[in-house]
Amino acid sequence: MMYRIVISACILFLSQSLCATHNRAGEISFIQLDELTIRMTITTYTKTSSTSADRDSLAVFWGDGTTEFVMRTNGNGQELANDVKLNTYVADHTYPGINTYTISFMDPNRVENILNVNPPYSIDVPFYLETTFTFLNTQFQGINNSPVLLQAPLDFACVNQPFIHNPNAYDADGDSIAYELVVPLQTEGNPVPDYIFPDQIAPGPNNMISLDEKTGDFVWDSPKIQGEYNIAIRIKEYRNGILISSMIRDMQILVKQCDSQPPTIESVEEVCIVAGNFLDIEVEINDPDQGDLVQWTATGGPFQQSPNTAELSFDSTFNAVAFSTQLQWQTDCSHIRDQPYQVVIRAVDNSEGSTGLSTLKTIRIKVVGPPPLGLTAQSLDNAIRLEWDYPYACINPSDFFQGFSVWRKELSNPFVLDTCVNGLEGKGYEKIEFNTSANDGSQYFFLDEDISNDKAYCYRILAEFALLSSTGNPFNRIESLSSEEACLQLSRDLPLLTKASVITTDLNNGTIEIEWTKPLSSDFDTLLNPGPYRYVLKGGTNALNLAELPGAVFTQPFFSSPIDTMYIHQGINTLEEQFIYQLDFYTGSQSELYGSTQTASSIYLNAEPKDQRVELNWVFDTPWQNYSFEVNRFNPTTSTFDSIGTSITPSYIDTDLINGEEYCYQILAFGSYGIDNTPTTILNLSQENCATPIDLEPPCPPNLSVSSLCEKLSNIISPEDLVNSLQWINPDNDCNLSEDISGYNIYYGTDDDQFELIGTNMQVENLGFEHLVEEGQLGCYAVTAFDTNSNESPLSNVICIETCPQYELPNTFTPNADGFNDLFKPIKNIFVSSIDFKVYNRWGNLVYETTDPIINWDGNNLNQKPLADGTYYYTCRIYENSQGVEREATEALSGFIHLLRG
């Protein structure tokens, strides 16, 4: 109860320095102890000299409707340099159920003189921290611990020098982390007043801040005004793409005038390593100021492991520069993670005494599981047996290694193993076995029985890792690097087509070369299937209607007899058509069909002309895998096709061309079956195709802005001033070639989808237009750009302008026929369609009325008799016409009119 009285007293006397808590920085973290219990830690950095404001306890709001005073757990706090005290408050709390909760605390005051928080009265702004988290189902999703921030939230920067800071969040559960720059809070959902981002104090091109959402690097290049600043960073934790917690760190940056420069750090930024290997990263430390000594330290995930096998190879005391050192880490299988570890190297010099200048270098280290080794595939009856080396290198820790997954695809997909890319996502393989560890004591094995004899299958193996929930269910799964590929066709008792390459491109006399291989003698039973043997090649442009080709029947009396395995298909239209082939295999004197190959097509190339480029794409359907394509363009000087690029997808864009010139292309495909006794590389050419680039593309739509006349009413003197000012810019997009734009069309309408052309601007350097607006009219604007070929862009963004009716009446007129001020009429009349104007004498009798907004009252009554001099009372209701509907525009006017004839 005593604590509640003290808190209340401080709230009553916030203006007194006695109760100022003078908070500098802090955050709230937690670990999960069981299904519904957490251990929370509040870490604050306060002003040591504010002894009267020292807090031995904090009021914590747990987010479930309960509040608790939590005692400080590090004694009287840890006094640090530069008038800073580190305080920690730790408490356990059990929640009523699985839900999302927000832990928070608020203290009445920050330190004084923060330049970007309610300047110059930051001391009166409360200091508020919060962390939001979601309890997961621990049986299936595991526990959730918040990230730990390894870099202190206090740092020093120098005027006109780049500054870098990193919170260096580490998540023990291996969840992914993202960073976001936010406005500091004073209470829940309530930003601090008058907050200014640091780069907006003395803003300019050399004063910019940025936050890398992936690494957490906060860069300020460069501060201009010395003093204290606060920023807030939200650290977000994701599991399987779902946000499960976020914490707000409120931190302080002291900018000072420096006579020296900070040290420099040179090292790699990202590295990948296979678990079990020794990591040795060279780090070079230097300082541009002669004579400065530099100390370096490192924090990060590798140093949080148990046992800790990461170390710095060089003395971390102050040393003369320049020097090189090593970040070393003996990795093991327990270090495998899907997310990279992050190490922040900090180098600080002795130029400013205890607050020397520092710099940071962030290094991301990904530890991947080693690939399973020795994968082979062999046929076994009507199945394929896979075997690979036993034991696997990372079967320990046994509760982390879960087993192996088996992946399969038809045809080979060769790729270079990248130690930074684990798993097989996006490589075209299908997972056919999710978890197996079957072995015979000398080999792991898997039997694939779901196969067809006429297809070639390729396999890869992944090791699977995961953390386990309290009931043994895996979460945060991790896949190893892929094994090498093993390919096999169960039975090679049929021919295989291996080529369908265009030799000549012509409308009538085109030619295509087709090749194939015979069945393997080891797989084809000649006793059950005696000769003679006949091969019949069929072809056409429709796979459902293939016909025997002339001269394409090949016969051999015995299986070992020589036979041709190549055919030239002649006299065909290869310019416009794609051809498809199939080979039938017959056996015996009765010439029975034993089987047919899968169909194979030629490569058909499409070339689409665009503005200064040609877009190429090609199609094919082959039983082998085409894994790479060489794009060739005809060289008129040498009369040959020269390679201009390669692609692993069936598309390519040839750029920087000259409109009106013809360009001709041909594709060379590289393919493979990926199985033995077939060509190692299968080469096929497409037909030739030509295209002439032409500008048929419109420019990109401009980005429009409108300065409404309503923004400049004080400058309106005459109807000619009723102008809306349009300005636009050209977006920096590929489709918008500025030298191609010849003008702009300006459109206006009373609705946002019905426009009419109101003007054209041919001055491509003057991106503006003035529109004289008719009274009483509101509408919408859009702009298009057009080029020299009259290609017009889509409409820009549409901006609709509301009218701003303005109506002002005088209080005196003199209807004495002297030609001056004889009529009562409005001083200002803008966008008013009608009025309800009534004038009354002192007895309340109506003496004049009109609906005309011009009024032009001559001082006569309703019977056209002159009214006497005097004071009259009026009321005036004002109406505007909005899209055909008359509505009351502004508040009604009323007042007195002095009628003076003398």
CSV table of C-alpha atoms in Angstrom, one decimal, residues 399-760:
chain,number,residue,atom,x,y,z
A,399,ASP,CA,16.5,-34.7,-30.1
A,400,PHE,CA,17.4,-32.2,-32.8
A,401,PHE,CA,18.0,-34.5,-35.8
A,402,GLN,CA,14.7,-35.8,-36.9
A,403,GLY,CA,15.6,-38.0,-39.9
A,404,PHE,CA,15.7,-37.6,-43.7
A,405,SER,CA,13.2,-36.4,-46.4
A,406,VAL,CA,13.4,-37.9,-49.9
A,407,TRP,CA,12.7,-35.6,-52.9
A,408,ARG,CA,12.1,-36.7,-56.5
A,409,LYS,CA,11.5,-35.2,-59.9
A,410,GLU,CA,11.3,-36.5,-63.4
A,411,LEU,CA,14.5,-35.7,-65.3
A,412,SER,CA,17.6,-34.1,-64.0
A,413,ASN,CA,17.9,-30.7,-62.5
A,414,PRO,CA,21.6,-30.1,-62.1
A,415,PHE,CA,22.6,-27.1,-60.0
A,416,VAL,CA,25.7,-25.9,-58.1
A,417,LEU,CA,25.4,-26.5,-54.4
A,418,ASP,CA,25.3,-23.2,-52.5
A,419,THR,CA,26.2,-23.5,-48.9
A,420,CYS,CA,24.0,-20.5,-48.2
A,421,VAL,CA,20.8,-22.1,-49.6
A,422,ASN,CA,19.5,-25.1,-47.7
A,423,GLY,CA,16.5,-27.2,-48.7
A,424,LEU,CA,15.1,-27.7,-52.2
A,425,GLU,CA,12.3,-25.2,-52.3
A,426,GLY,CA,11.7,-23.9,-55.8
A,427,LYS,CA,14.0,-26.5,-57.5
A,428,GLY,CA,11.2,-28.5,-59.0
A,429,TYR,CA,11.5,-31.5,-56.7
A,430,GLU,CA,8.5,-33.2,-54.9
A,431,LYS,CA,8.9,-34.5,-51.4
A,432,ILE,CA,7.9,-38.2,-51.5
A,433,GLU,CA,9.0,-39.2,-48.1
A,434,PHE,CA,8.8,-36.8,-45.1
A,435,ASN,CA,10.8,-38.6,-42.5
A,436,THR,CA,12.8,-41.8,-42.6
A,437,SER,CA,15.9,-43.1,-40.9
A,438,ALA,CA,15.7,-46.6,-42.2
A,439,ASN,CA,19.2,-48.3,-42.3
A,440,ASP,CA,20.8,-51.7,-42.3
A,441,GLY,CA,23.7,-50.6,-40.1
A,442,SER,CA,25.9,-49.8,-43.1
A,443,GLN,CA,23.6,-47.7,-45.3
A,444,TYR,CA,20.5,-45.6,-45.1
A,445,PHE,CA,18.0,-46.7,-47.7
A,446,PHE,CA,14.6,-45.9,-49.2
A,447,LEU,CA,12.5,-47.9,-51.7
A,448,ASP,CA,10.5,-46.0,-54.3
A,449,GLU,CA,7.8,-48.2,-55.7
A,450,ASP,CA,5.5,-45.5,-57.2
A,451,ILE,CA,7.2,-45.3,-60.6
A,452,SER,CA,6.7,-46.0,-64.3
A,453,ASN,CA,9.1,-47.9,-66.5
A,454,ASP,CA,9.2,-45.3,-69.2
A,455,LYS,CA,10.3,-42.4,-67.1
A,456,ALA,CA,13.7,-41.3,-65.7
A,457,TYR,CA,13.6,-40.3,-62.0
A,458,CYS,CA,16.1,-38.1,-60.1
A,459,TYR,CA,16.4,-38.0,-56.4
A,460,ARG,CA,17.9,-35.9,-53.6
A,461,ILE,CA,18.0,-36.3,-49.9
A,462,LEU,CA,17.8,-33.7,-47.1
A,463,ALA,CA,18.5,-34.1,-43.4
A,464,GLU,CA,15.7,-32.7,-41.3
A,465,PHE,CA,16.2,-30.9,-37.9
A,466,ALA,CA,13.7,-29.3,-35.5
A,467,LEU,CA,13.2,-28.2,-31.9
A,468,LEU,CA,10.7,-30.3,-30.0
A,469,SER,CA,7.8,-29.2,-27.9
A,470,SER,CA,7.0,-30.6,-24.4
A,471,THR,CA,5.1,-33.5,-26.1
A,472,GLY,CA,7.8,-34.3,-28.7
A,473,ASN,CA,6.2,-32.4,-31.6
A,474,PRO,CA,8.7,-30.7,-33.9
A,475,PHE,CA,8.6,-26.9,-34.5
A,476,ASN,CA,11.0,-24.5,-36.3
A,477,ARG,CA,12.0,-27.1,-38.8
A,478,ILE,CA,15.3,-26.8,-40.6
A,479,GLU,CA,16.5,-28.6,-43.7
A,480,SER,CA,20.1,-29.4,-44.5
A,481,LEU,CA,22.0,-28.8,-47.7
A,482,SER,CA,20.9,-31.2,-50.5
A,483,SER,CA,22.7,-34.3,-51.3
A,484,GLU,CA,24.0,-34.8,-54.8
A,485,GLU,CA,21.5,-36.0,-57.4
A,486,ALA,CA,21.1,-39.6,-58.3
A,487,CYS,CA,19.0,-40.4,-61.5
A,488,LEU,CA,17.7,-43.7,-62.9
A,489,GLN,CA,15.2,-45.2,-65.3
A,490,LEU,CA,13.8,-48.5,-64.0
A,491,SER,CA,14.1,-50.2,-67.4
A,492,ARG,CA,15.7,-48.9,-70.5
A,493,ASP,CA,13.9,-51.4,-72.9
A,494,LEU,CA,12.6,-48.6,-75.2
A,495,PRO,CA,14.4,-46.1,-77.4
A,496,LEU,CA,14.9,-42.6,-76.2
A,497,LEU,CA,14.6,-39.5,-78.4
A,498,THR,CA,17.6,-37.2,-77.9
A,499,LYS,CA,17.3,-34.5,-80.5
A,500,ALA,CA,14.8,-32.4,-82.3
A,501,SER,CA,16.9,-29.5,-83.6
A,502,VAL,CA,16.0,-27.1,-86.3
A,503,ILE,CA,18.7,-27.0,-89.0
A,504,THR,CA,17.0,-24.7,-91.6
A,505,THR,CA,14.4,-22.1,-91.0
A,506,ASP,CA,12.1,-21.7,-94.0
A,507,LEU,CA,8.5,-21.3,-94.9
A,508,ASN,CA,8.5,-24.4,-97.3
A,509,ASN,CA,12.0,-26.0,-97.2
A,510,GLY,CA,12.8,-26.1,-93.5
A,511,THR,CA,14.6,-29.0,-91.9
A,512,ILE,CA,14.8,-30.6,-88.5
A,513,GLU,CA,17.3,-33.2,-87.3
A,514,ILE,CA,15.9,-36.0,-85.0
A,515,GLU,CA,18.1,-38.5,-83.1
A,516,TRP,CA,17.4,-41.3,-80.7
A,517,THR,CA,19.2,-44.1,-78.8
A,518,LYS,CA,18.3,-47.8,-78.9
A,519,PRO,CA,17.1,-49.7,-75.9
A,520,LEU,CA,19.8,-51.0,-73.6
A,521,SER,CA,20.7,-54.6,-74.4
A,522,SER,CA,20.9,-55.3,-70.6
A,523,ASP,CA,17.3,-54.2,-70.1
A,524,PHE,CA,15.7,-55.6,-73.4
A,525,ASP,CA,15.0,-59.4,-73.4
A,526,THR,CA,15.7,-60.5,-77.0
A,527,LEU,CA,14.7,-64.1,-76.2
A,528,LEU,CA,11.2,-63.1,-75.3
A,529,ASN,CA,11.2,-60.5,-78.1
A,530,PRO,CA,13.1,-61.8,-81.1
A,531,GLY,CA,13.7,-59.8,-84.3
A,532,PRO,CA,13.4,-58.4,-86.7
A,533,TYR,CA,13.2,-55.0,-85.1
A,534,ARG,CA,11.6,-52.0,-86.7
A,535,TYR,CA,11.8,-48.3,-85.7
A,536,VAL,CA,9.1,-46.0,-87.1
A,537,LEU,CA,9.5,-42.2,-86.7
A,538,LYS,CA,6.2,-40.2,-86.6
A,539,GLY,CA,5.9,-36.5,-86.7
A,540,GLY,CA,3.6,-33.5,-87.2
A,541,THR,CA,2.3,-30.3,-85.6
A,542,ASN,CA,-0.4,-31.9,-83.5
A,543,ALA,CA,0.6,-34.4,-80.8
A,544,LEU,CA,-2.7,-36.2,-81.2
A,545,ASN,CA,-2.3,-36.7,-84.9
A,546,LEU,CA,1.2,-37.8,-85.7
A,547,ALA,CA,1.9,-39.6,-89.0
A,548,GLU,CA,4.7,-41.8,-90.2
A,549,LEU,CA,7.4,-39.7,-91.9
A,550,PRO,CA,8.6,-40.6,-95.4
A,551,GLY,CA,11.7,-42.7,-95.4
A,552,ALA,CA,11.6,-42.8,-91.5
A,553,VAL,CA,11.3,-46.6,-91.1
A,554,PHE,CA,14.5,-48.4,-89.9
A,555,THR,CA,14.8,-52.2,-89.7
A,556,GLN,CA,17.5,-54.5,-88.3
A,557,PRO,CA,17.3,-58.3,-88.4
A,558,PHE,CA,19.1,-58.7,-85.1
A,559,PHE,CA,19.3,-56.4,-82.1
A,560,SER,CA,23.0,-56.1,-82.4
A,561,SER,CA,22.9,-55.3,-86.2
A,562,PRO,CA,23.9,-51.8,-87.2
A,563,ILE,CA,21.0,-49.3,-87.6
A,564,ASP,CA,20.7,-45.6,-88.3
A,565,THR,CA,19.5,-43.5,-85.3
A,566,MET,CA,19.2,-40.2,-87.1
A,567,TYR,CA,16.7,-38.7,-89.5
A,568,ILE,CA,16.4,-35.3,-91.3
A,569,HIS,CA,12.8,-34.1,-91.6
A,570,GLN,CA,12.8,-32.0,-94.8
A,571,GLY,CA,10.4,-29.7,-96.8
A,572,ILE,CA,8.5,-28.4,-93.8
A,573,ASN,CA,7.5,-24.9,-92.5
A,574,THR,CA,9.8,-24.4,-89.6
A,575,LEU,CA,9.3,-20.6,-89.9
A,576,GLU,CA,5.8,-20.7,-88.5
A,577,GLU,CA,5.3,-24.1,-86.9
A,578,GLN,CA,6.6,-26.2,-84.1
A,579,PHE,CA,7.0,-30.0,-84.8
A,580,ILE,CA,6.5,-32.9,-82.5
A,581,TYR,CA,8.0,-36.4,-82.9
A,582,GLN,CA,7.5,-39.9,-81.5
A,583,LEU,CA,9.4,-43.2,-82.2
A,584,ASP,CA,7.5,-46.5,-82.3
A,585,PHE,CA,9.4,-49.7,-81.6
A,586,TYR,CA,8.2,-53.0,-83.2
A,587,THR,CA,9.5,-56.5,-82.7
A,588,GLY,CA,9.0,-60.0,-84.3
A,589,SER,CA,8.1,-61.2,-87.7
A,590,GLN,CA,4.5,-60.0,-87.1
A,591,SER,CA,5.9,-56.6,-86.3
A,592,GLU,CA,4.1,-56.2,-83.0
A,593,LEU,CA,4.3,-52.8,-81.3
A,594,TYR,CA,6.5,-53.2,-78.3
A,595,GLY,CA,6.2,-49.6,-77.1
A,596,SER,CA,6.7,-45.9,-78.0
A,597,THR,CA,8.9,-43.2,-76.8
A,598,GLN,CA,7.6,-40.1,-75.1
A,599,THR,CA,7.0,-37.3,-77.6
A,600,ALA,CA,9.6,-34.6,-78.1
A,601,SER,CA,9.1,-31.2,-79.8
A,602,SER,CA,11.3,-28.8,-81.5
A,603,ILE,CA,12.0,-25.5,-79.8
A,604,TYR,CA,9.8,-22.7,-81.1
A,605,LEU,CA,11.0,-19.2,-80.6
A,606,ASN,CA,8.7,-16.1,-80.4
A,607,ALA,CA,10.1,-12.6,-80.9
A,608,GLU,CA,8.0,-9.7,-79.8
A,609,PRO,CA,9.2,-6.2,-80.9
A,610,LYS,CA,9.1,-3.5,-78.3
A,611,ASP,CA,10.5,0.0,-77.9
A,612,GLN,CA,14.3,-0.3,-78.3
A,613,ARG,CA,14.1,-3.9,-77.3
A,614,VAL,CA,12.9,-7.4,-78.4
A,615,GLU,CA,11.3,-9.7,-75.9
A,616,LEU,CA,12.1,-13.4,-76.6
A,617,ASN,CA,10.3,-16.4,-75.3
A,618,TRP,CA,10.4,-20.0,-76.4
A,619,VAL,CA,8.3,-23.2,-75.9
A,620,PHE,CA,9.2,-26.9,-76.0
A,621,ASP,CA,8.0,-30.2,-74.6
A,622,THR,CA,10.8,-32.8,-74.3
A,623,PRO,CA,11.4,-35.9,-72.2
A,624,TRP,CA,14.8,-34.6,-71.3
A,625,GLN,CA,15.5,-31.6,-69.1
A,626,ASN,CA,16.6,-28.4,-70.8
A,627,TYR,CA,18.5,-26.6,-68.1
A,628,SER,CA,20.2,-23.7,-69.9
A,629,PHE,CA,19.7,-21.7,-73.0
A,630,GLU,CA,22.2,-19.7,-75.1
A,631,VAL,CA,20.6,-16.7,-76.9
A,632,ASN,CA,22.2,-16.0,-80.3
A,633,ARG,CA,21.7,-13.0,-82.5
A,634,PHE,CA,22.6,-12.7,-86.2
A,635,ASN,CA,25.7,-10.6,-86.9
A,636,PRO,CA,25.3,-9.2,-90.4
A,637,THR,CA,29.0,-8.4,-90.6
A,638,THR,CA,30.2,-12.0,-90.1
A,639,SER,CA,26.9,-13.6,-91.3
A,640,THR,CA,27.0,-15.8,-88.2
A,641,PHE,CA,24.9,-16.0,-85.0
A,642,ASP,CA,26.8,-14.7,-82.0
A,643,SER,CA,25.9,-15.4,-78.4
A,644,ILE,CA,24.5,-12.4,-76.6
A,645,GLY,CA,23.5,-14.0,-73.3
A,646,THR,CA,22.3,-17.1,-71.4
A,647,SER,CA,19.2,-17.9,-69.5
A,648,ILE,CA,17.9,-20.7,-67.3
A,649,THR,CA,14.3,-19.8,-68.1
A,650,PRO,CA,12.7,-19.8,-71.5
A,651,SER,CA,12.7,-16.0,-71.9
A,652,TYR,CA,15.2,-13.2,-72.6
A,653,ILE,CA,15.0,-9.5,-73.3
A,654,ASP,CA,17.5,-8.0,-75.8
A,655,THR,CA,17.8,-4.3,-74.9
A,656,ASP,CA,19.4,-1.1,-76.2
A,657,LEU,CA,18.4,-1.7,-79.8
A,658,ILE,CA,17.6,0.7,-82.6
A,659,ASN,CA,14.0,1.1,-83.6
A,660,GLY,CA,13.4,0.3,-87.2
A,661,GLU,CA,16.3,-2.1,-87.6
A,662,GLU,CA,15.7,-5.9,-87.9
A,663,TYR,CA,17.3,-8.3,-85.5
A,664,CYS,CA,17.3,-12.1,-85.9
A,665,TYR,CA,17.6,-14.7,-83.1
A,666,GLN,CA,18.1,-18.4,-82.5
A,667,ILE,CA,18.1,-20.3,-79.2
A,668,LEU,CA,20.6,-23.1,-78.4
A,669,ALA,CA,19.3,-25.4,-75.6
A,670,PHE,CA,21.5,-27.5,-73.3
A,671,GLY,CA,19.7,-30.5,-71.8
A,672,SER,CA,20.2,-33.9,-70.3
A,673,TYR,CA,18.3,-37.0,-69.2
A,674,GLY,CA,20.7,-37.2,-66.2
A,675,ILE,CA,21.0,-41.0,-66.5
A,676,ASP,CA,23.8,-43.3,-67.8
A,677,ASN,CA,24.1,-44.4,-71.4
A,678,THR,CA,22.5,-41.2,-72.8
A,679,PRO,CA,24.3,-38.1,-74.2
A,680,THR,CA,25.9,-36.1,-71.4
A,681,THR,CA,24.7,-32.9,-73.0
A,682,ILE,CA,21.8,-32.7,-75.4
A,683,LEU,CA,22.0,-29.8,-77.8
A,684,ASN,CA,19.0,-28.4,-79.8
A,685,LEU,CA,18.4,-25.3,-81.9
A,686,SER,CA,15.2,-23.4,-82.3
A,687,GLN,CA,14.2,-21.9,-85.6
A,688,GLU,CA,15.4,-18.4,-86.5
A,689,ASN,CA,13.0,-15.6,-85.8
A,690,CYS,CA,13.4,-11.9,-86.6
A,691,ALA,CA,11.8,-8.8,-85.2
A,692,THR,CA,12.1,-5.0,-85.8
A,693,PRO,CA,11.8,-2.9,-82.6
A,694,ILE,CA,9.2,-0.2,-82.8
A,695,ASP,CA,7.8,2.2,-80.3
A,696,LEU,CA,4.2,1.1,-79.7
A,697,GLU,CA,4.5,1.6,-75.9
A,698,PRO,CA,3.0,4.6,-74.2
A,699,PRO,CA,5.0,6.4,-71.5
A,700,CYS,CA,4.2,5.7,-67.9
A,701,PRO,CA,1.4,7.9,-66.4
A,702,PRO,CA,2.7,11.0,-64.6
A,703,ASN,CA,2.3,11.6,-60.9
A,704,LEU,CA,-0.1,14.4,-60.5
A,705,SER,CA,-0.6,17.0,-57.7
A,706,VAL,CA,-3.1,19.8,-57.6
A,707,SER,CA,-2.9,23.1,-55.7
A,708,SER,CA,-6.5,24.1,-55.2
A,709,LEU,CA,-7.7,27.6,-55.4
A,710,CYS,CA,-9.2,26.9,-52.0
A,711,GLU,CA,-5.6,27.0,-50.7
A,712,LYS,CA,-5.1,30.6,-51.9
A,713,LEU,CA,-8.4,32.3,-51.2
A,714,SER,CA,-6.8,35.3,-49.7
A,715,ASN,CA,-5.1,36.1,-53.0
A,716,ILE,CA,-8.3,35.9,-55.1
A,717,ILE,CA,-9.3,39.3,-56.3
A,718,SER,CA,-11.2,38.7,-59.5
A,719,PRO,CA,-12.8,35.8,-61.3
A,720,GLU,CA,-9.6,35.3,-63.3
A,721,ASP,CA,-8.0,34.2,-60.0
A,722,LEU,CA,-10.2,31.2,-59.7
A,723,VAL,CA,-7.5,28.9,-60.9
A,724,ASN,CA,-6.5,25.3,-59.8
A,725,SER,CA,-2.8,24.8,-60.4
A,726,LEU,CA,-1.7,21.4,-61.7
A,727,GLN,CA,1.8,20.0,-61.4
A,728,TRP,CA,3.2,16.6,-62.3
A,729,ILE,CA,6.4,14.6,-62.4
A,730,ASN,CA,7.5,11.6,-64.4
A,731,PRO,CA,8.0,8.4,-62.4
A,732,ASP,CA,11.4,6.7,-62.8
A,733,ASN,CA,10.1,3.6,-64.5
A,734,ASP,CA,11.4,1.6,-67.4
A,735,CYS,CA,8.4,2.4,-69.6
A,736,ASN,CA,8.9,6.2,-69.2
A,737,LEU,CA,11.7,7.3,-71.5
A,738,SER,CA,11.8,11.0,-70.8
A,739,GLU,CA,13.4,11.8,-74.2
A,740,ASP,CA,10.4,10.0,-75.9
A,741,ILE,CA,7.7,12.2,-74.3
A,742,SER,CA,6.5,15.0,-76.5
A,743,GLY,CA,3.6,16.4,-74.5
A,744,TYR,CA,0.8,16.0,-71.9
A,745,ASN,CA,-3.0,15.9,-72.1
A,746,ILE,CA,-4.9,17.4,-69.2
A,747,TYR,CA,-8.4,16.0,-68.4
A,748,TYR,CA,-11.2,17.3,-66.3
A,749,GLY,CA,-14.5,15.9,-65.3
A,750,THR,CA,-17.3,16.2,-62.7
A,751,ASP,CA,-16.8,12.6,-61.8
A,752,ASP,CA,-13.6,10.5,-61.3
A,753,ASP,CA,-14.3,8.3,-64.3
A,754,GLN,CA,-15.8,10.7,-66.8
A,755,PHE,CA,-13.3,13.1,-68.3
A,756,GLU,CA,-12.9,15.5,-71.1
A,757,LEU,CA,-9.8,17.0,-72.6
A,758,ILE,CA,-9.3,20.6,-71.4
A,759,GLY,CA,-5.8,21.3,-72.5
A,760,THR,CA,-2.5,20.0,-73.9
